[in-house]
Amino acid sequence: MVRAVCVLGVAAAALLLGGCIREEAQAPATAIPAVPTVQRPPLASPSVLAAPSPSAPPAAAGQTYTVRSGDSLSSIAQTFYGDANEWRPIFEANRDLLPSADSLQAGQTLRIPPRPVAQASPTVGT
């Protein structure tokens, strides 16, 4: 008798669970249209370029500026770039002279690199 009750219980559970769990039919995959490829010309053999000497100044070295009393990297950036927030390139170009951004001293000659090019923000939806 207990066996019959167990069998009925298992059968009832199977029926209940069978009605609750359904596998949805998956939508058929859409085919990706073929895109024609463009044949590229073969790569030329690499040429040996002369490396610049380590002591050569970088191209587009920019200007120099002699620090005056009361100057800050922000005020120098405002003078050269028109934006006080662009002080980091000046600091990075003079890391060998400046242990920190606040360590300017009157009489120091700083390298002023060309103004950094603003990064264009990507547009969404185009």
mmCIF file of C-alpha atoms in Angstrom:
data_model
loop_
_atom_site.group_PDB
_atom_site.id
_atom_site.type_symbol
_atom_site.label_atom_id
_atom_site.label_comp_id
_atom_site.label_asym_id
_atom_site.label_seq_id
_atom_site.Cartn_x
_atom_site.Cartn_y
_atom_site.Cartn_z
ATOM 1 C CA MET A 1 0.000 0.000 0.000
ATOM 2 C CA VAL A 2 2.807 2.405 0.840
ATOM 3 C CA ARG A 3 4.409 1.539 -2.452
ATOM 4 C CA ALA A 4 1.216 2.445 -4.328
ATOM 5 C CA VAL A 5 0.998 5.793 -2.532
ATOM 6 C CA CYS A 6 4.618 6.556 -3.386
ATOM 7 C CA VAL A 7 4.066 5.678 -7.021
ATOM 8 C CA LEU A 8 0.976 7.903 -7.125
ATOM 9 C CA GLY A 9 2.901 10.737 -5.441
ATOM 10 C CA VAL A 10 5.750 10.492 -7.927
ATOM 11 C CA ALA A 11 3.288 10.371 -10.827
ATOM 12 C CA ALA A 12 1.418 13.437 -9.507
ATOM 13 C CA ALA A 13 4.677 15.329 -9.068
ATOM 14 C CA ALA A 14 5.740 14.432 -12.590
ATOM 15 C CA LEU A 15 2.435 15.697 -13.959
ATOM 16 C CA LEU A 16 2.655 18.941 -11.997
ATOM 17 C CA LEU A 17 6.247 19.600 -12.909
ATOM 18 C CA GLY A 18 5.691 18.540 -16.483
ATOM 19 C CA GLY A 19 3.040 21.209 -16.872
ATOM 20 C CA CYS A 20 5.234 23.899 -15.282
ATOM 21 C CA ILE A 21 8.375 23.336 -17.281
ATOM 22 C CA ARG A 22 8.081 23.852 -20.993
ATOM 23 C CA GLU A 23 10.805 24.178 -23.498
ATOM 24 C CA GLU A 24 10.224 27.082 -25.809
ATOM 25 C CA ALA A 25 10.890 26.480 -29.450
ATOM 26 C CA GLN A 26 13.867 28.568 -30.502
ATOM 27 C CA ALA A 27 13.403 31.013 -33.312
ATOM 28 C CA PRO A 28 15.223 29.948 -36.448
ATOM 29 C CA ALA A 29 18.600 31.608 -36.849
ATOM 30 C CA THR A 30 18.746 34.346 -39.423
ATOM 31 C CA ALA A 31 21.404 34.058 -42.038
ATOM 32 C CA ILE A 32 24.079 36.734 -42.137
ATOM 33 C CA PRO A 33 24.369 38.148 -45.630
ATOM 34 C CA ALA A 34 27.664 37.504 -47.340
ATOM 35 C CA VAL A 35 29.917 40.559 -47.530
ATOM 36 C CA PRO A 36 32.335 40.684 -50.422
ATOM 37 C CA THR A 37 35.947 40.908 -49.339
ATOM 38 C CA VAL A 38 38.511 43.162 -50.895
ATOM 39 C CA GLN A 39 41.795 41.634 -51.896
ATOM 40 C CA ARG A 40 44.707 43.498 -50.324
ATOM 41 C CA PRO A 41 48.065 43.861 -52.022
ATOM 42 C CA PRO A 42 50.903 41.897 -50.438
ATOM 43 C CA LEU A 43 52.932 43.672 -47.779
ATOM 44 C CA ALA A 44 56.222 45.142 -48.845
ATOM 45 C CA SER A 45 59.312 43.820 -47.157
ATOM 46 C CA PRO A 46 60.249 45.842 -44.089
ATOM 47 C CA SER A 47 62.865 48.482 -44.649
ATOM 48 C CA VAL A 48 65.559 49.325 -42.183
ATOM 49 C CA LEU A 49 65.061 52.832 -40.846
ATOM 50 C CA ALA A 50 67.744 54.685 -39.024
ATOM 51 C CA ALA A 51 66.781 55.120 -35.400
ATOM 52 C CA PRO A 52 67.072 58.671 -34.068
ATOM 53 C CA SER A 53 69.924 59.262 -31.691
ATOM 54 C CA PRO A 54 68.886 59.195 -28.025
ATOM 55 C CA SER A 55 70.115 62.744 -27.466
ATOM 56 C CA ALA A 56 68.069 64.181 -30.338
ATOM 57 C CA PRO A 57 65.223 66.416 -29.165
ATOM 58 C CA PRO A 58 61.748 65.184 -29.978
ATOM 59 C CA ALA A 59 60.091 66.460 -33.108
ATOM 60 C CA ALA A 60 57.944 69.497 -32.510
ATOM 61 C CA ALA A 61 59.759 70.211 -29.255
ATOM 62 C CA GLY A 62 57.593 73.246 -28.566
ATOM 63 C CA GLN A 63 58.815 76.289 -26.679
ATOM 64 C CA THR A 64 60.574 77.101 -23.438
ATOM 65 C CA TYR A 65 59.462 79.333 -20.594
ATOM 66 C CA THR A 66 61.370 80.790 -17.654
ATOM 67 C CA VAL A 67 59.351 80.563 -14.461
ATOM 68 C CA ARG A 68 58.650 83.836 -12.655
ATOM 69 C CA SER A 69 57.687 84.402 -9.045
ATOM 70 C CA GLY A 70 54.005 83.561 -8.516
ATOM 71 C CA ASP A 71 53.737 81.282 -11.567
ATOM 72 C CA SER A 72 51.971 77.934 -11.378
ATOM 73 C CA LEU A 73 51.600 75.180 -13.945
ATOM 74 C CA SER A 74 47.972 76.253 -14.364
ATOM 75 C CA SER A 75 48.889 79.876 -15.044
ATOM 76 C CA ILE A 76 51.549 78.805 -17.546
ATOM 77 C CA ALA A 77 49.038 76.496 -19.275
ATOM 78 C CA GLN A 78 46.570 79.403 -19.422
ATOM 79 C CA THR A 79 49.245 81.582 -21.064
ATOM 80 C CA PHE A 80 50.337 79.025 -23.676
ATOM 81 C CA TYR A 81 47.205 76.940 -24.259
ATOM 82 C CA GLY A 82 44.403 79.274 -23.224
ATOM 83 C CA ASP A 83 43.192 76.659 -20.719
ATOM 84 C CA ALA A 84 44.484 76.426 -17.143
ATOM 85 C CA ASN A 85 43.299 72.792 -16.934
ATOM 86 C CA GLU A 86 45.869 71.696 -19.557
ATOM 87 C CA TRP A 87 48.812 71.870 -17.104
ATOM 88 C CA ARG A 88 49.549 68.117 -17.112
ATOM 89 C CA PRO A 89 51.403 68.029 -20.483
ATOM 90 C CA ILE A 90 53.743 70.751 -19.204
ATOM 91 C CA PHE A 91 54.327 68.802 -15.993
ATOM 92 C CA GLU A 92 54.949 65.530 -17.874
ATOM 93 C CA ALA A 93 57.407 67.250 -20.272
ATOM 94 C CA ASN A 94 59.415 68.484 -17.275
ATOM 95 C CA ARG A 95 59.315 65.471 -14.939
ATOM 96 C CA ASP A 96 63.111 65.500 -14.818
ATOM 97 C CA LEU A 97 63.019 69.017 -13.293
ATOM 98 C CA LEU A 98 59.823 68.831 -11.229
ATOM 99 C CA PRO A 99 59.407 66.189 -8.526
ATOM 100 C CA SER A 100 55.820 67.412 -8.036
ATOM 101 C CA ALA A 101 53.399 69.820 -9.696
ATOM 102 C CA ASP A 102 53.900 72.299 -6.839
ATOM 103 C CA SER A 103 57.705 72.427 -7.012
ATOM 104 C CA LEU A 104 58.133 75.329 -9.465
ATOM 105 C CA GLN A 105 60.919 77.755 -8.628
ATOM 106 C CA ALA A 106 61.526 81.182 -10.131
ATOM 107 C CA GLY A 107 64.280 81.031 -12.744
ATOM 108 C CA GLN A 108 63.614 77.457 -13.892
ATOM 109 C CA THR A 109 63.361 76.978 -17.639
ATOM 110 C CA LEU A 110 60.502 74.683 -18.586
ATOM 111 C CA ARG A 111 59.808 72.931 -21.858
ATOM 112 C CA ILE A 112 56.349 73.783 -23.177
ATOM 113 C CA PRO A 113 55.157 71.006 -25.511
ATOM 114 C CA PRO A 114 52.722 71.726 -28.332
ATOM 115 C CA ARG A 115 49.118 72.001 -27.170
ATOM 116 C CA PRO A 116 47.553 68.549 -26.824
ATOM 117 C CA VAL A 117 44.959 67.689 -29.440
ATOM 118 C CA ALA A 118 41.509 67.339 -27.894
ATOM 119 C CA GLN A 119 40.092 63.834 -28.118
ATOM 120 C CA ALA A 120 36.819 63.811 -30.029
ATOM 121 C CA SER A 121 34.112 62.053 -28.093
ATOM 122 C CA PRO A 122 32.388 59.295 -30.038
ATOM 123 C CA THR A 123 28.916 60.131 -31.230
ATOM 124 C CA VAL A 124 26.131 57.676 -30.607
ATOM 125 C CA GLY A 125 23.635 56.773 -33.290
ATOM 126 C CA THR A 126 25.571 57.830 -36.370
#
